[in-house]
mmCIF file of C-alpha atoms and ligand atoms in Angstrom:
data_model
loop_
_atom_site.group_PDB
_atom_site.id
_atom_site.type_symbol
_atom_site.label_atom_id
_atom_site.label_comp_id
_atom_site.label_asym_id
_atom_site.label_seq_id
_atom_site.Cartn_x
_atom_site.Cartn_y
_atom_site.Cartn_z
ATOM 1 C CA MET B 716 -60.957 -43.754 26.234
ATOM 2 C CA THR B 717 -61.952 -40.125 26.156
ATOM 3 C CA ASP B 718 -65.558 -39.017 26.022
ATOM 4 C CA LYS B 719 -66.892 -38.248 22.574
ATOM 5 C CA ILE B 720 -68.979 -35.116 22.192
ATOM 6 C CA LEU B 721 -71.143 -34.335 19.181
ATOM 7 C CA ILE B 722 -71.750 -30.655 18.428
ATOM 8 C CA VAL B 723 -74.809 -29.865 16.319
ATOM 9 C CA GLU B 724 -74.605 -26.162 15.521
ATOM 10 C CA ASP B 725 -75.033 -24.261 12.262
ATOM 11 C CA GLU B 726 -72.971 -21.206 13.204
ATOM 12 C CA MET B 727 -69.375 -21.928 12.372
ATOM 13 C CA SER B 728 -67.919 -19.442 14.864
ATOM 14 C CA ILE B 729 -69.777 -21.058 17.766
ATOM 15 C CA ARG B 730 -68.935 -24.539 16.545
ATOM 16 C CA GLU B 731 -65.248 -23.632 16.381
ATOM 17 C CA LEU B 732 -65.355 -22.073 19.825
ATOM 18 C CA LEU B 733 -66.994 -25.163 21.315
ATOM 19 C CA LYS B 734 -64.627 -27.488 19.523
ATOM 20 C CA PHE B 735 -61.552 -25.555 20.578
ATOM 21 C CA ASN B 736 -62.514 -25.508 24.251
ATOM 22 C CA LEU B 737 -63.686 -29.114 24.380
ATOM 23 C CA GLN B 738 -60.573 -30.400 22.654
ATOM 24 C CA LYS B 739 -58.480 -28.438 25.124
ATOM 25 C CA GLU B 740 -60.190 -30.525 27.815
ATOM 26 C CA ARG B 741 -59.215 -33.614 25.820
ATOM 27 C CA TYR B 742 -62.667 -34.543 24.632
ATOM 28 C CA THR B 743 -63.073 -36.091 21.207
ATOM 29 C CA VAL B 744 -65.233 -33.737 19.162
ATOM 30 C CA VAL B 745 -67.470 -34.524 16.203
ATOM 31 C CA GLU B 746 -69.372 -31.763 14.390
ATOM 32 C CA ALA B 747 -72.591 -31.466 12.455
ATOM 33 C CA GLU B 748 -73.853 -28.298 10.757
ATOM 34 C CA ASP B 749 -77.478 -29.318 10.610
ATOM 35 C CA GLY B 750 -80.022 -31.471 12.376
ATOM 36 C CA ILE B 751 -80.237 -34.316 9.888
ATOM 37 C CA THR B 752 -76.475 -34.813 9.889
ATOM 38 C CA GLY B 753 -76.566 -34.539 13.671
ATOM 39 C CA VAL B 754 -79.115 -37.347 13.998
ATOM 40 C CA SER B 755 -77.248 -39.602 11.631
ATOM 41 C CA LEU B 756 -73.898 -39.034 13.368
ATOM 42 C CA ALA B 757 -75.505 -39.604 16.769
ATOM 43 C CA LYS B 758 -76.919 -42.930 15.561
ATOM 44 C CA SER B 759 -73.704 -44.145 13.997
ATOM 45 C CA LEU B 760 -71.212 -42.876 16.574
ATOM 46 C CA LEU B 761 -73.252 -43.036 19.799
ATOM 47 C CA PRO B 762 -71.424 -40.096 21.411
ATOM 48 C CA ASP B 763 -71.261 -39.670 25.183
ATOM 49 C CA LEU B 764 -72.858 -36.239 25.003
ATOM 50 C CA ILE B 765 -74.538 -34.009 22.435
ATOM 51 C CA LEU B 766 -74.410 -30.202 22.402
ATOM 52 C CA LEU B 767 -77.469 -29.295 20.397
ATOM 53 C CA ASP B 768 -78.307 -25.868 19.051
ATOM 54 C CA LEU B 769 -81.996 -25.057 19.209
ATOM 55 C CA MET B 770 -82.292 -22.946 16.063
ATOM 56 C CA LEU B 771 -81.036 -24.987 13.147
ATOM 57 C CA PRO B 772 -81.985 -24.734 9.489
ATOM 58 C CA GLY B 773 -84.299 -27.516 8.349
ATOM 59 C CA MET B 774 -84.677 -29.976 11.214
ATOM 60 C CA ASP B 775 -84.448 -27.832 14.343
ATOM 61 C CA GLY B 776 -82.975 -28.725 17.715
ATOM 62 C CA LEU B 777 -86.289 -29.785 19.219
ATOM 63 C CA ASP B 778 -86.935 -32.232 16.381
ATOM 64 C CA VAL B 779 -83.424 -33.587 16.707
ATOM 65 C CA CYS B 780 -83.910 -34.025 20.457
ATOM 66 C CA ARG B 781 -87.295 -35.707 19.988
ATOM 67 C CA THR B 782 -85.910 -38.051 17.329
ATOM 68 C CA LEU B 783 -82.887 -39.084 19.385
ATOM 69 C CA LYS B 784 -84.926 -39.640 22.543
ATOM 70 C CA SER B 785 -87.365 -41.872 20.657
ATOM 71 C CA TYR B 786 -84.652 -44.047 19.155
ATOM 72 C CA GLN B 787 -83.529 -46.694 21.610
ATOM 73 C CA ALA B 788 -79.807 -46.674 20.970
ATOM 74 C CA THR B 789 -79.575 -42.905 21.327
ATOM 75 C CA SER B 790 -82.256 -42.305 23.965
ATOM 76 C CA GLY B 791 -79.735 -42.530 26.797
ATOM 77 C CA ILE B 792 -77.285 -40.010 25.349
ATOM 78 C CA PRO B 793 -77.372 -36.803 27.401
ATOM 79 C CA ILE B 794 -78.164 -33.626 25.490
ATOM 80 C CA ILE B 795 -77.266 -30.050 26.398
ATOM 81 C CA MET B 796 -79.378 -27.592 24.425
ATOM 82 C CA LEU B 797 -77.770 -24.371 23.208
ATOM 83 C CA THR B 798 -80.260 -21.527 23.164
ATOM 84 C CA ALA B 799 -80.140 -17.833 22.419
ATOM 85 C CA LYS B 800 -81.281 -15.258 24.949
ATOM 86 C CA GLY B 801 -85.029 -14.803 25.010
ATOM 87 C CA GLU B 802 -85.856 -18.371 24.086
ATOM 88 C CA GLU B 803 -87.213 -19.058 27.573
ATOM 89 C CA ILE B 804 -90.205 -21.082 26.469
ATOM 90 C CA ASP B 805 -88.169 -23.161 24.128
ATOM 91 C CA LYS B 806 -85.772 -23.930 26.944
ATOM 92 C CA VAL B 807 -88.544 -25.471 28.985
ATOM 93 C CA ILE B 808 -89.838 -27.438 26.035
ATOM 94 C CA GLY B 809 -86.333 -28.681 25.436
ATOM 95 C CA LEU B 810 -86.032 -29.982 28.973
ATOM 96 C CA GLU B 811 -89.479 -31.573 28.812
ATOM 97 C CA LEU B 812 -88.358 -33.391 25.723
ATOM 98 C CA GLY B 813 -85.572 -34.945 27.727
ATOM 99 C CA ALA B 814 -82.682 -32.564 27.182
ATOM 100 C CA ASP B 815 -80.471 -32.815 30.251
ATOM 101 C CA ASP B 816 -79.426 -29.211 30.531
ATOM 102 C CA TYR B 817 -79.171 -26.031 28.509
ATOM 103 C CA LEU B 818 -76.728 -23.217 27.942
ATOM 104 C CA THR B 819 -77.776 -19.727 26.953
ATOM 105 C CA LYS B 820 -75.625 -17.974 24.368
ATOM 106 C CA PRO B 821 -73.352 -16.212 24.905
ATOM 107 C CA PHE B 822 -71.858 -18.510 27.505
ATOM 108 C CA SER B 823 -68.444 -18.466 29.106
ATOM 109 C CA THR B 824 -65.941 -21.241 28.546
ATOM 110 C CA ARG B 825 -65.979 -21.982 32.242
ATOM 111 C CA GLU B 826 -69.732 -22.377 32.256
ATOM 112 C CA LEU B 827 -69.607 -24.622 29.194
ATOM 113 C CA ILE B 828 -66.973 -26.952 30.628
ATOM 114 C CA ALA B 829 -68.651 -27.063 34.037
ATOM 115 C CA ARG B 830 -71.990 -28.080 32.495
ATOM 116 C CA VAL B 831 -70.387 -30.647 30.208
ATOM 117 C CA LYS B 832 -68.505 -32.214 33.086
ATOM 118 C CA ALA B 833 -71.569 -32.261 35.333
ATOM 119 C CA VAL B 834 -73.778 -33.906 32.727
ATOM 120 C CA LEU B 835 -71.139 -36.497 31.829
ATOM 121 C CA ARG B 836 -70.531 -37.289 35.478
ATOM 122 C CA ARG B 837 -74.256 -37.794 36.020
ATOM 123 C CA SER B 838 -74.585 -39.944 32.956
ATOM 124 C CA HIS B 839 -71.610 -42.134 33.848
ATOM 125 C CA LYS B 840 -73.037 -42.631 37.301
ATOM 126 C CA ASP B 841 -76.312 -43.743 35.723
ATOM 127 C CA SER B 842 -74.509 -46.445 33.843
ATOM 128 C CA GLN B 843 -73.081 -47.924 37.030
ATOM 129 C CA PRO B 844 -74.496 -51.267 38.106
ATOM 130 C CA ASP B 845 -77.611 -50.018 39.863
ATOM 131 C CA GLY B 846 -79.100 -48.512 36.724
ATOM 132 C CA GLU B 847 -78.975 -49.358 33.087
ATOM 133 C CA LEU B 848 -76.161 -49.827 30.690
ATOM 134 C CA VAL B 849 -76.677 -49.358 26.971
ATOM 135 C CA ILE B 850 -74.087 -50.528 24.473
ATOM 136 C CA GLY B 851 -75.311 -50.113 20.929
ATOM 137 C CA ARG B 852 -78.543 -52.109 20.814
ATOM 138 C CA LEU B 853 -77.671 -54.073 23.934
ATOM 139 C CA LYS B 854 -79.276 -52.924 27.159
ATOM 140 C CA LEU B 855 -78.679 -54.291 30.636
ATOM 141 C CA ASN B 856 -81.005 -53.419 33.456
ATOM 142 C CA PHE B 857 -79.033 -54.134 36.616
ATOM 143 C CA SER B 858 -81.844 -53.811 39.114
ATOM 144 C CA ARG B 859 -84.071 -56.254 37.226
ATOM 145 C CA TYR B 860 -81.319 -58.534 35.928
ATOM 146 C CA GLU B 861 -82.721 -58.128 32.443
ATOM 147 C CA VAL B 862 -80.955 -57.941 29.124
ATOM 148 C CA TYR B 863 -82.461 -56.628 25.925
ATOM 149 C CA ILE B 864 -81.360 -56.444 22.337
ATOM 150 C CA GLY B 865 -83.453 -53.662 20.916
ATOM 151 C CA ASN B 866 -86.897 -54.449 22.323
ATOM 152 C CA GLU B 867 -86.324 -58.161 22.602
ATOM 153 C CA LYS B 868 -85.659 -59.547 26.061
ATOM 154 C CA LEU B 869 -83.037 -62.280 26.263
ATOM 155 C CA GLU B 870 -83.433 -65.306 28.485
ATOM 156 C CA LEU B 871 -80.050 -65.704 30.125
ATOM 157 C CA THR B 872 -79.057 -68.020 32.952
ATOM 158 C CA PRO B 873 -77.706 -66.216 36.050
ATOM 159 C CA LYS B 874 -74.110 -67.105 35.113
ATOM 160 C CA GLU B 875 -74.537 -65.923 31.530
ATOM 161 C CA TYR B 876 -75.998 -62.697 32.861
ATOM 162 C CA GLU B 877 -73.091 -62.191 35.268
ATOM 163 C CA LEU B 878 -70.570 -62.863 32.534
ATOM 164 C CA LEU B 879 -72.201 -60.400 30.169
ATOM 165 C CA LYS B 880 -72.477 -57.807 32.918
ATOM 166 C CA LEU B 881 -68.784 -58.142 33.724
ATOM 167 C CA PHE B 882 -67.822 -57.771 30.065
ATOM 168 C CA ALA B 883 -70.244 -54.916 29.459
ATOM 169 C CA THR B 884 -69.071 -52.882 32.430
ATOM 170 C CA ASN B 885 -65.438 -53.378 31.388
ATOM 171 C CA VAL B 886 -65.506 -52.881 27.629
ATOM 172 C CA GLY B 887 -62.119 -53.614 26.093
ATOM 173 C CA LYS B 888 -60.661 -55.244 29.215
ATOM 174 C CA VAL B 889 -59.430 -58.801 28.803
ATOM 175 C CA PHE B 890 -60.299 -61.346 31.496
ATOM 176 C CA SER B 891 -58.497 -64.644 31.848
ATOM 177 C CA ARG B 892 -60.600 -67.776 32.344
ATOM 178 C CA GLU B 893 -59.329 -67.958 35.911
ATOM 179 C CA GLN B 894 -60.388 -64.384 36.578
ATOM 180 C CA LEU B 895 -63.804 -65.072 35.125
ATOM 181 C CA LEU B 896 -64.197 -68.167 37.283
ATOM 182 C CA GLU B 897 -63.229 -66.148 40.313
ATOM 183 C CA LYS B 898 -65.460 -63.176 39.553
ATOM 184 C CA VAL B 899 -68.511 -64.943 38.194
ATOM 185 C CA TRP B 900 -68.448 -68.298 39.950
ATOM 186 C CA GLY B 901 -66.811 -67.117 43.151
ATOM 187 C CA TYR B 902 -63.638 -67.972 45.024
ATOM 188 C CA GLU B 903 -65.069 -71.214 46.325
ATOM 189 C CA TYR B 904 -65.441 -72.595 42.837
ATOM 190 C CA TYR B 905 -62.530 -74.753 41.762
ATOM 191 C CA GLY B 906 -64.003 -75.751 38.473
ATOM 192 C CA ASP B 907 -62.522 -76.527 35.157
ATOM 193 C CA THR B 908 -61.772 -73.381 33.162
ATOM 194 C CA ARG B 909 -63.609 -75.010 30.242
ATOM 195 C CA THR B 910 -66.781 -74.153 32.154
ATOM 196 C CA VAL B 911 -66.062 -70.567 31.119
ATOM 197 C CA ASP B 912 -65.713 -71.517 27.451
ATOM 198 C CA VAL B 913 -69.034 -73.333 27.499
ATOM 199 C CA HIS B 914 -70.830 -70.381 29.066
ATOM 200 C CA VAL B 915 -69.259 -67.897 26.676
ATOM 201 C CA ARG B 916 -70.353 -70.095 23.764
ATOM 202 C CA HIS B 917 -73.928 -70.177 25.063
ATOM 203 C CA LEU B 918 -73.884 -66.443 25.634
ATOM 204 C CA ARG B 919 -72.684 -65.778 22.092
ATOM 205 C CA ALA B 920 -75.413 -68.039 20.715
ATOM 206 C CA LYS B 921 -78.066 -66.104 22.623
ATOM 207 C CA LEU B 922 -76.663 -62.802 21.385
ATOM 208 C CA ALA B 923 -76.425 -64.095 17.840
ATOM 209 C CA ASN B 924 -79.417 -62.153 16.551
ATOM 210 C CA ASP B 925 -77.284 -59.084 17.030
ATOM 211 C CA ALA B 926 -74.185 -60.024 15.099
ATOM 212 C CA VAL B 927 -72.280 -56.933 16.232
ATOM 213 C CA ILE B 928 -72.662 -57.764 19.912
ATOM 214 C CA ALA B 929 -72.233 -61.528 19.469
ATOM 215 C CA ASP B 930 -68.982 -61.041 17.559
ATOM 216 C CA ALA B 931 -67.851 -58.444 20.043
ATOM 217 C CA ILE B 932 -67.263 -61.070 22.720
ATOM 218 C CA GLU B 933 -63.780 -61.821 21.526
ATOM 219 C CA THR B 934 -61.538 -64.708 22.312
ATOM 220 C CA VAL B 935 -58.099 -63.325 23.051
ATOM 221 C CA ARG B 936 -55.821 -66.225 22.213
ATOM 222 C CA GLY B 937 -53.831 -67.539 25.085
ATOM 223 C CA VAL B 938 -55.404 -65.048 27.477
ATOM 224 C CA GLY B 939 -59.158 -65.141 27.740
ATOM 225 C CA TYR B 940 -62.141 -63.076 26.684
ATOM 226 C CA ARG B 941 -63.285 -59.520 26.394
ATOM 227 C CA LEU B 942 -66.051 -57.402 24.954
ATOM 228 C CA SER B 943 -64.387 -55.424 22.196
ATOM 229 C CA ASP B 944 -64.851 -51.727 21.597
ATOM 230 C CA ALA B 945 -66.621 -52.643 18.366
ATOM 231 C CA ALA B 946 -69.733 -53.279 20.444
ATOM 232 C CA THR B 947 -70.014 -49.635 21.318
ATOM 233 C CA VAL B 948 -69.969 -48.420 17.733
ATOM 234 C CA ARG B 949 -72.879 -49.650 15.726
ATOM 235 C CA LYS B 950 -73.660 -48.623 12.213
ATOM 236 C CA SER B 951 -77.337 -48.177 11.614
HETATM 237 CA CA1 LIG V 280 -78.404 -21.643 15.210
#
């Protein structure tokens, strides 16, 4: 799955330039011409990265940044601010607001791609098992062994937690019951594979107040289970 990048920029020529160069690097590109559209696309598509122009008509880049950082599902999405020369103060404000980096126009293609890659690399590292993983409204905190749906903390047993963690860190990948027994219960466990079914059922029940996530733990007939890609795309 390629990384999805949302461009929020009102100048068509810059938008086209960004799109062209990002697509050449095989990123999936989504565009918004103004801040309000940008916020709504960010919420519905949960892109991997947002390139956000500072000076936008109506809702400007700072407001967009502030809004996205205050909304749980989008707060973890890295943002690179696009600024014009001479907007030094705004740059700093942008970074204080949680923007991850900035690019000053005019920028070279090389600089753009280097920054994009660096920010994505950093953000993917953050979602590795010693930090947090956010999938739609679902959030796993690996160091505290905590799971949240929105602001609500879920009470999971250690095995339910391990199962969910395995699914969540391997979205789309199907695991057989035997593999799940091996990975979650350990090699020494020679249990009945129905143990897995029971735990998955309990896990789904606990996730049921978020129908998208609960339904996303799919039974793949004759194979096993997986967390479907649907979990990563949440309409709001
Ligand atoms: Ca602009």
